[in-house]
C-alpha positions as a printed NumPy array, in Angstrom:
array([[  0.   ,   0.   ,   0.   ],
       [  1.416,   3.365,  -0.999],
       [  0.812,   6.087,   1.58 ],
       [  3.342,   8.651,   0.39 ],
       [  2.546,  11.822,  -1.535],
       [  5.492,  13.478,  -3.193],
       [  6.013,  17.166,  -3.776],
       [  5.84 ,  18.265,  -7.37 ],
       [  8.65 ,  18.946,  -9.803],
       [  6.874,  22.041, -11.15 ],
       [  3.668,  22.327,  -9.186],
       [  3.469,  23.533,  -5.612],
       [  1.5  ,  20.467,  -4.538],
       [  1.025,  16.84 ,  -5.546],
       [ -1.11 ,  15.789,  -8.479],
       [ -4.158,  13.53 ,  -8.375],
       [ -1.897,  10.596,  -9.255],
       [  0.374,  10.971,  -6.202],
       [ -0.221,   8.133,  -3.766],
       [ -2.324,   6.028,  -6.117],
       [ -2.409,   2.291,  -5.323],
       [  0.199,   0.498,  -7.376],
       [ -2.26 ,  -1.683,  -9.282],
       [ -4.398,   1.296, -10.31 ],
       [ -1.361,   3.311, -11.38 ],
       [ -0.109,   0.402, -13.479],
       [ -3.537,   0.084, -15.093],
       [ -3.584,   3.801, -15.973],
       [ -0.101,   3.568, -17.487],
       [ -1.061,   0.469, -19.474],
       [ -4.12 ,   2.245, -20.9  ],
       [ -1.994,   5.278, -21.787],
       [  0.646,   3.158, -23.548],
       [ -2.028,   1.175, -25.41 ],
       [ -3.763,   4.358, -26.556],
       [ -0.498,   5.89 , -27.762],
       [  0.336,   2.671, -29.626],
       [ -3.059,   2.732, -31.347],
       [ -2.527,   6.332, -32.392],
       [  0.857,   5.44 , -33.861],
       [ -0.692,   2.925, -36.279],
       [ -3.987,   4.723, -36.972],
       [ -4.083,   6.592, -40.255],
       [ -5.269,  10.222, -40.129],
       [ -8.613,  11.04 , -41.761],
       [ -8.64 ,  13.252, -44.824],
       [ -9.947,  16.732, -44.054],
       [-10.814,  19.74 , -46.204],
       [ -9.23 ,  23.125, -45.596],
       [-10.482,  25.483, -42.905],
       [-12.241,  27.581, -45.532],
       [-14.804,  24.924, -46.414],
       [-16.092,  24.994, -49.977],
       [-19.852,  24.982, -50.461],
       [-21.124,  25.38 , -53.99 ],
       [-18.973,  28.007, -55.67 ],
       [-18.139,  29.874, -52.427],
       [-16.236,  29.276, -49.224],
       [-17.424,  29.999, -45.709],
       [-14.731,  32.654, -45.429],
       [-15.921,  34.337, -48.623],
       [-19.506,  34.214, -47.384],
       [-18.694,  35.839, -44.041],
       [-16.56 ,  38.537, -45.653],
       [-19.339,  39.315, -48.124],
       [-21.92 ,  39.582, -45.336],
       [-19.748,  41.99 , -43.353],
       [-18.963,  44.116, -46.403],
       [-22.604,  44.535, -47.396],
       [-23.742,  45.239, -43.825],
       [-20.983,  47.844, -43.608],
       [-22.576,  49.556, -46.596],
       [-25.938,  49.789, -44.832],
       [-27.826,  46.668, -45.944],
       [-29.893,  44.762, -43.329],
       [-28.094,  41.719, -41.927],
       [-30.842,  39.144, -42.437],
       [-31.656,  40.33 , -45.958],
       [-27.995,  40.014, -46.911],
       [-27.69 ,  36.579, -45.296],
       [-30.751,  35.282, -47.12 ],
       [-29.48 ,  36.437, -50.523],
       [-25.945,  35.13 , -50.052],
       [-27.029,  31.801, -48.582],
       [-29.321,  31.185, -51.533],
       [-26.688,  32.274, -54.049],
       [-24.051,  29.979, -52.552],
       [-26.271,  26.978, -51.936],
       [-26.095,  27.332, -48.161],
       [-29.037,  26.11 , -46.078],
       [-31.365,  28.491, -44.257],
       [-33.239,  25.782, -42.377],
       [-33.218,  25.221, -39.462],
       [-32.587,  28.729, -38.171],
       [-29.248,  27.957, -36.487],
       [-27.641,  27.366, -39.888],
       [-27.59 ,  31.176, -39.978],
       [-24.992,  32.692, -37.654],
       [-26.035,  35.141, -34.991],
       [-25.527,  38.724, -36.212],
       [-23.269,  39.793, -33.323],
       [-19.861,  39.379, -34.944],
       [-20.876,  40.654, -38.379],
       [-22.493,  43.765, -36.904],
       [-19.464,  44.59 , -34.756],
       [-17.005,  44.056, -37.601],
       [-19.167,  46.107, -39.965],
       [-18.939,  49.075, -37.587],
       [-15.156,  48.964, -37.136],
       [-12.157,  49.282, -39.487],
       [-10.59 ,  45.933, -40.29 ],
       [ -7.308,  46.944, -38.646],
       [ -9.13 ,  47.588, -35.373],
       [-10.828,  44.186, -35.611],
       [ -7.467,  42.501, -36.142],
       [ -5.987,  44.34 , -33.165],
       [ -8.934,  43.309, -30.995],
       [ -8.438,  39.648, -31.889],
       [ -4.708,  39.845, -31.163],
       [ -5.403,  41.515, -27.82 ],
       [ -7.95 ,  38.83 , -26.943],
       [ -5.479,  36.039, -27.673],
       [ -2.629,  37.8  , -25.84 ],
       [ -4.905,  38.533, -22.895],
       [ -5.926,  34.883, -22.734],
       [ -2.282,  33.802, -22.705],
       [ -1.41 ,  36.368, -20.019],
       [ -4.338,  35.308, -17.829],
       [ -3.254,  31.677, -17.914],
       [  0.395,  32.535, -17.24 ],
       [ -0.711,  34.486, -14.154],
       [ -2.923,  31.58 , -13.113],
       [ -0.159,  28.998, -13.511],
       [  2.368,  31.253, -11.74 ],
       [  0.423,  30.817,  -8.497],
       [  0.986,  27.055,  -8.478],
       [  4.234,  26.79 , -10.488],
       [  6.331,  29.945,  -9.989],
       [  9.451,  28.655, -11.744],
       [ 10.247,  29.762, -15.29 ],
       [ 10.024,  26.377, -17.135],
       [  6.272,  25.848, -16.518],
       [  5.564,  29.522, -17.21 ],
       [  7.507,  29.359, -20.469],
       [  5.682,  26.164, -21.443],
       [  2.341,  27.802, -20.605],
       [  3.054,  30.654, -22.993],
       [  4.401,  28.323, -25.676],
       [  1.382,  25.999, -25.576],
       [ -1.064,  28.89 , -25.829],
       [  0.818,  30.444, -28.735],
       [  0.886,  27.071, -30.493],
       [ -2.825,  26.557, -29.801],
       [ -3.997,  29.986, -30.996],
       [ -1.695,  30.451, -33.975],
       [ -4.593,  29.699, -36.325],
       [ -6.852,  32.244, -34.644],
       [ -4.712,  35.192, -35.692],
       [ -4.127,  34.133, -39.28 ],
       [ -5.255,  36.8  , -41.773],
       [ -8.82 ,  36.366, -42.935],
       [ -9.923,  33.971, -40.201],
       [-11.203,  36.748, -37.941],
       [-14.578,  36.368, -39.677],
       [-15.021,  32.886, -38.188],
       [-17.12 ,  33.03 , -35.034],
       [-15.2  ,  30.172, -33.382],
       [-11.966,  32.15 , -33.78 ],
       [-13.285,  34.578, -31.157],
       [-15.43 ,  32.263, -29.04 ],
       [-12.578,  29.817, -28.317],
       [-10.26 ,  32.362, -26.651],
       [-13.24 ,  33.858, -24.808],
       [-13.977,  30.435, -23.302],
       [-10.334,  29.914, -22.324],
       [-10.142,  33.401, -20.787],
       [-13.399,  32.836, -18.931],
       [-12.026,  29.642, -17.406],
       [ -8.737,  31.309, -16.44 ],
       [-10.466,  34.163, -14.595],
       [-12.966,  32.041, -12.688],
       [-12.298,  31.709,  -8.938],
       [-14.534,  30.656,  -6.055],
       [-16.453,  33.815,  -5.206],
       [-15.007,  35.65 ,  -8.228],
       [-17.064,  34.607, -11.216],
       [-18.704,  37.744, -12.636],
       [-16.102,  38.363, -15.344],
       [-16.052,  34.664, -16.175],
       [-19.818,  34.594, -16.665],
       [-19.726,  37.758, -18.795],
       [-17.102,  36.227, -21.066],
       [-19.119,  33.015, -21.336],
       [-22.174,  35.011, -22.352],
       [-20.106,  36.891, -24.94 ],
       [-18.913,  33.583, -26.385],
       [-22.514,  32.332, -26.683],
       [-23.636,  35.512, -28.429],
       [-20.892,  34.95 , -30.991],
       [-21.327,  31.183, -31.428],
       [-24.234,  29.141, -30.148],
       [-22.13 ,  26.076, -29.353],
       [-20.507,  28.008, -26.49 ],
       [-23.702,  27.081, -24.637],
       [-22.047,  23.724, -23.924],
       [-19.256,  25.418, -21.94 ],
       [-21.651,  27.668, -20.007],
       [-23.906,  24.727, -19.144],
       [-20.887,  22.778, -17.853],
       [-19.822,  25.735, -15.698],
       [-23.351,  26.11 , -14.31 ],
       [-23.512,  22.414, -13.435],
       [-20.041,  22.482, -11.828],
       [-20.945,  25.501,  -9.7  ],
       [-24.151,  23.805,  -8.561],
       [-22.341,  20.567,  -7.688],
       [-19.704,  22.52 ,  -5.725],
       [-22.41 ,  24.252,  -3.718],
       [-21.732,  27.667,  -5.292],
       [-25.399,  28.616,  -5.585],
       [-24.884,  32.292,  -6.453],
       [-22.362,  31.421,  -9.142],
       [-24.665,  28.765, -10.57 ],
       [-27.436,  31.365, -10.686],
       [-25.104,  33.698, -12.6  ],
       [-24.383,  31.069, -15.239],
       [-28.075,  30.21 , -15.525],
       [-28.897,  33.907, -15.936],
       [-26.391,  34.069, -18.796],
       [-28.109,  31.094, -20.444],
       [-31.488,  32.788, -20.106],
       [-30.185,  36.007, -21.695],
       [-28.716,  33.959, -24.512],
       [-32.044,  32.139, -24.886],
       [-33.838,  35.434, -25.421],
       [-31.286,  36.484, -28.057],
       [-31.529,  33.107, -29.78 ],
       [-35.341,  33.296, -29.869],
       [-35.161,  36.741, -31.469],
       [-32.666,  35.353, -33.992],
       [-34.992,  32.451, -34.811],
       [-37.875,  34.832, -35.448],
       [-35.728,  37.036, -37.676],
       [-34.631,  34.044, -39.759],
       [-38.242,  32.839, -40.02 ],
       [-39.239,  36.154, -41.604],
       [-36.765,  35.756, -44.472],
       [-37.515,  32.119, -45.31 ],
       [-38.985,  31.029, -48.608],
       [-40.531,  27.616, -49.422],
       [-37.621,  26.462, -51.607],
       [-34.819,  27.429, -49.208],
       [-32.291,  24.665, -48.608],
       [-32.457,  22.421, -45.53 ],
       [-29.337,  21.409, -43.601],
       [-28.034,  17.867, -44.037],
       [-27.914,  17.424, -40.258],
       [-25.187,  17.254, -37.641],
       [-24.535,  13.573, -37.001],
       [-21.341,  12.771, -38.871],
       [-20.275,  10.11 , -36.319],
       [-16.627,  10.556, -37.356],
       [-15.15 ,   9.541, -34.008],
       [-12.193,  10.397, -31.794],
       [ -9.656,  10.056, -34.604],
       [-11.438,  12.821, -36.503],
       [-11.246,  15.141, -33.496],
       [ -7.55 ,  14.445, -32.924],
       [ -6.678,  15.071, -36.553],
       [ -8.811,  18.19 , -36.609],
       [ -7.122,  19.521, -33.473],
       [ -3.697,  18.778, -34.935],
       [ -4.417,  20.689, -38.136],
       [ -5.894,  23.643, -36.229],
       [ -2.826,  24.261, -34.039],
       [  0.931,  24.405, -34.505],
       [  0.908,  20.588, -34.204],
       [  0.228,  20.535, -37.937],
       [  3.995,  21.041, -38.329],
       [  4.742,  17.581, -36.937],
       [  3.732,  13.998, -37.759],
       [  0.05 ,  13.137, -37.21 ],
       [  0.806,  10.313, -34.769],
       [  3.07 ,  12.559, -32.679],
       [  0.509,  15.359, -32.683],
       [ -2.189,  12.968, -31.455],
       [  0.154,  11.624, -28.773],
       [  0.857,  15.156, -27.531],
       [ -2.876,  15.842, -27.303],
       [ -3.432,  12.659, -25.294],
       [ -0.588,  13.499, -22.882],
       [ -2.006,  17.004, -22.498],
       [ -5.399,  15.529, -21.605],
       [ -3.632,  13.38 , -19.003],
       [ -2.09 ,  16.547, -17.591],
       [ -5.48 ,  18.2  , -17.167],
       [ -6.765,  15.176, -15.242],
       [ -3.656,  15.244, -13.034],
       [ -3.972,  18.856, -11.817],
       [ -5.622,  18.842,  -8.405],
       [ -7.806,  21.94 ,  -8.814],
       [-11.505,  22.675,  -9.532],
       [-10.443,  24.58 , -12.654],
       [ -8.917,  21.391, -14.024],
       [-12.165,  19.504, -13.491],
       [-14.048,  22.185, -15.415],
       [-11.449,  22.151, -18.185],
       [-11.648,  18.356, -18.491],
       [-15.441,  18.508, -18.69 ],
       [-15.285,  21.299, -21.286],
       [-12.727,  19.548, -23.471],
       [-14.55 ,  16.238, -23.12 ],
       [-17.845,  17.869, -24.03 ],
       [-16.476,  19.324, -27.246],
       [-14.689,  16.076, -28.087],
       [-18.039,  14.261, -27.913],
       [-19.825,  17.053, -29.799],
       [-17.331,  16.999, -32.664],
       [-16.837,  13.228, -32.755],
       [-20.591,  12.586, -32.875],
       [-22.188,  15.612, -34.512],
       [-19.616,  17.274, -36.773],
       [-19.367,  16.516, -40.465],
       [-16.094,  16.485, -42.383],
       [-16.648,  20.081, -43.504],
       [-17.094,  21.367, -39.939],
       [-13.36 ,  21.79 , -39.457],
       [-13.663,  25.118, -37.668],
       [-15.746,  23.701, -34.79 ],
       [-12.572,  22.621, -33.015],
       [-11.487,  26.265, -32.61 ],
       [-13.982,  26.451, -29.729],
       [-11.61 ,  24.405, -27.587],
       [ -8.128,  24.564, -29.172],
       [ -6.823,  27.249, -26.748],
       [ -7.202,  24.728, -23.903],
       [ -5.995,  21.584, -25.647],
       [ -2.229,  21.926, -25.218],
       [ -2.202,  23.696, -21.862],
       [ -2.465,  20.376, -20.049],
       [  1.165,  19.669, -20.972],
       [  2.152,  22.04 , -18.157],
       [  0.551,  19.707, -15.616],
       [  1.506,  16.499, -17.41 ],
       [  5.135,  16.723, -16.25 ],
       [  4.259,  16.188, -12.587],
       [  1.321,  13.961, -13.468],
       [  3.425,  11.48 , -15.418],
       [  6.127,  11.524, -12.763],
       [  3.654,  10.775,  -9.965],
       [  1.956,   8.084, -12.041],
       [  5.23 ,   6.321, -12.839],
       [  6.418,   6.551,  -9.235],
       [  3.144,   5.074,  -7.983],
       [  3.297,   2.272, -10.555],
       [  6.892,   1.338,  -9.654],
       [  6.533,   1.622,  -5.871],
       [  7.286,  -1.799,  -4.383],
       [  6.966,  -0.831,  -0.751],
       [  4.626,  -2.907,   1.355],
       [  3.293,  -2.59 ,   4.857],
       [  4.185,  -5.72 ,   6.819],
       [  2.205,  -6.543,   9.934],
       [  4.029,  -8.722,  12.45 ],
       [  2.115, -10.484,  15.168],
       [  3.979, -10.815,  18.421],
       [  3.103, -13.943,  20.364],
       [  3.654, -13.563,  24.073]])
């Protein structure tokens, strides 16, 4: 029986794997090795480019055209209806049409200002996580790795032209929201979560997870804040649905649905191509993502539990619901994917130590 908990190499305290029973630690290591071996022999799925082609347009072209025409004074929903029909995009159901928030904001601002805002959002997200990690790992190696992982994860977000994608903004907003959340300090986190939902509806998954976590932890006021954000978003979504209904015509295209059932391999390949991991081999990129996920599970902190639930939720959403042309969905969670490597160093060390620990407690009976 292992009763010892070691201090961390990087972290101020032990990870969840410190002091694990030897048999359980060996089982976890065996599963990890088996998963990495499977990834090494699994071929990557073929994916289209981020700018997905539909008809004779791309999503990027569509979004740019919408913003340009709204900037010149045309109504958002009228423009969307015309361009969707011209490009063969569906208008049914209503959530095939993006919420107007991002297009309206970008139409009101010069493109240079929009680019600067996106850069500041990504840099602010990185800074917030560096400050957060500094409290538990004050040495320079984990801080440097924190910055490096976030840069590698958000390198796609700041590429020219991709600022029109709603996920490009919503992903960093989710990561920043999670970084700023503390027990008793959740207002800014909730506001950022609401902002992410108003840009991209799928951010509702993150906000729902945060509401459930707060309720489970007994943080009733925080849970009420997250629920209030969901209700505000619900009102905005209902207004959006009514606006789309007013522009519909009988022959408008219907969506093909959102049940691609492409699996975990699709998510891993998608995540690799949407971060700096695209510069390495697919099997190595997938292995890094798996080790990062292990790191998130190792960090002994409520934030880690929320991050694991968020990442897991989007993994399931993409693996089950996304089609092969939904490559940009993964941007909702890419800022968090590699950050777990910071915690994986101590996590792997504690797991290996627990698996190799041969100490036993021997009970000797003294006969008088």
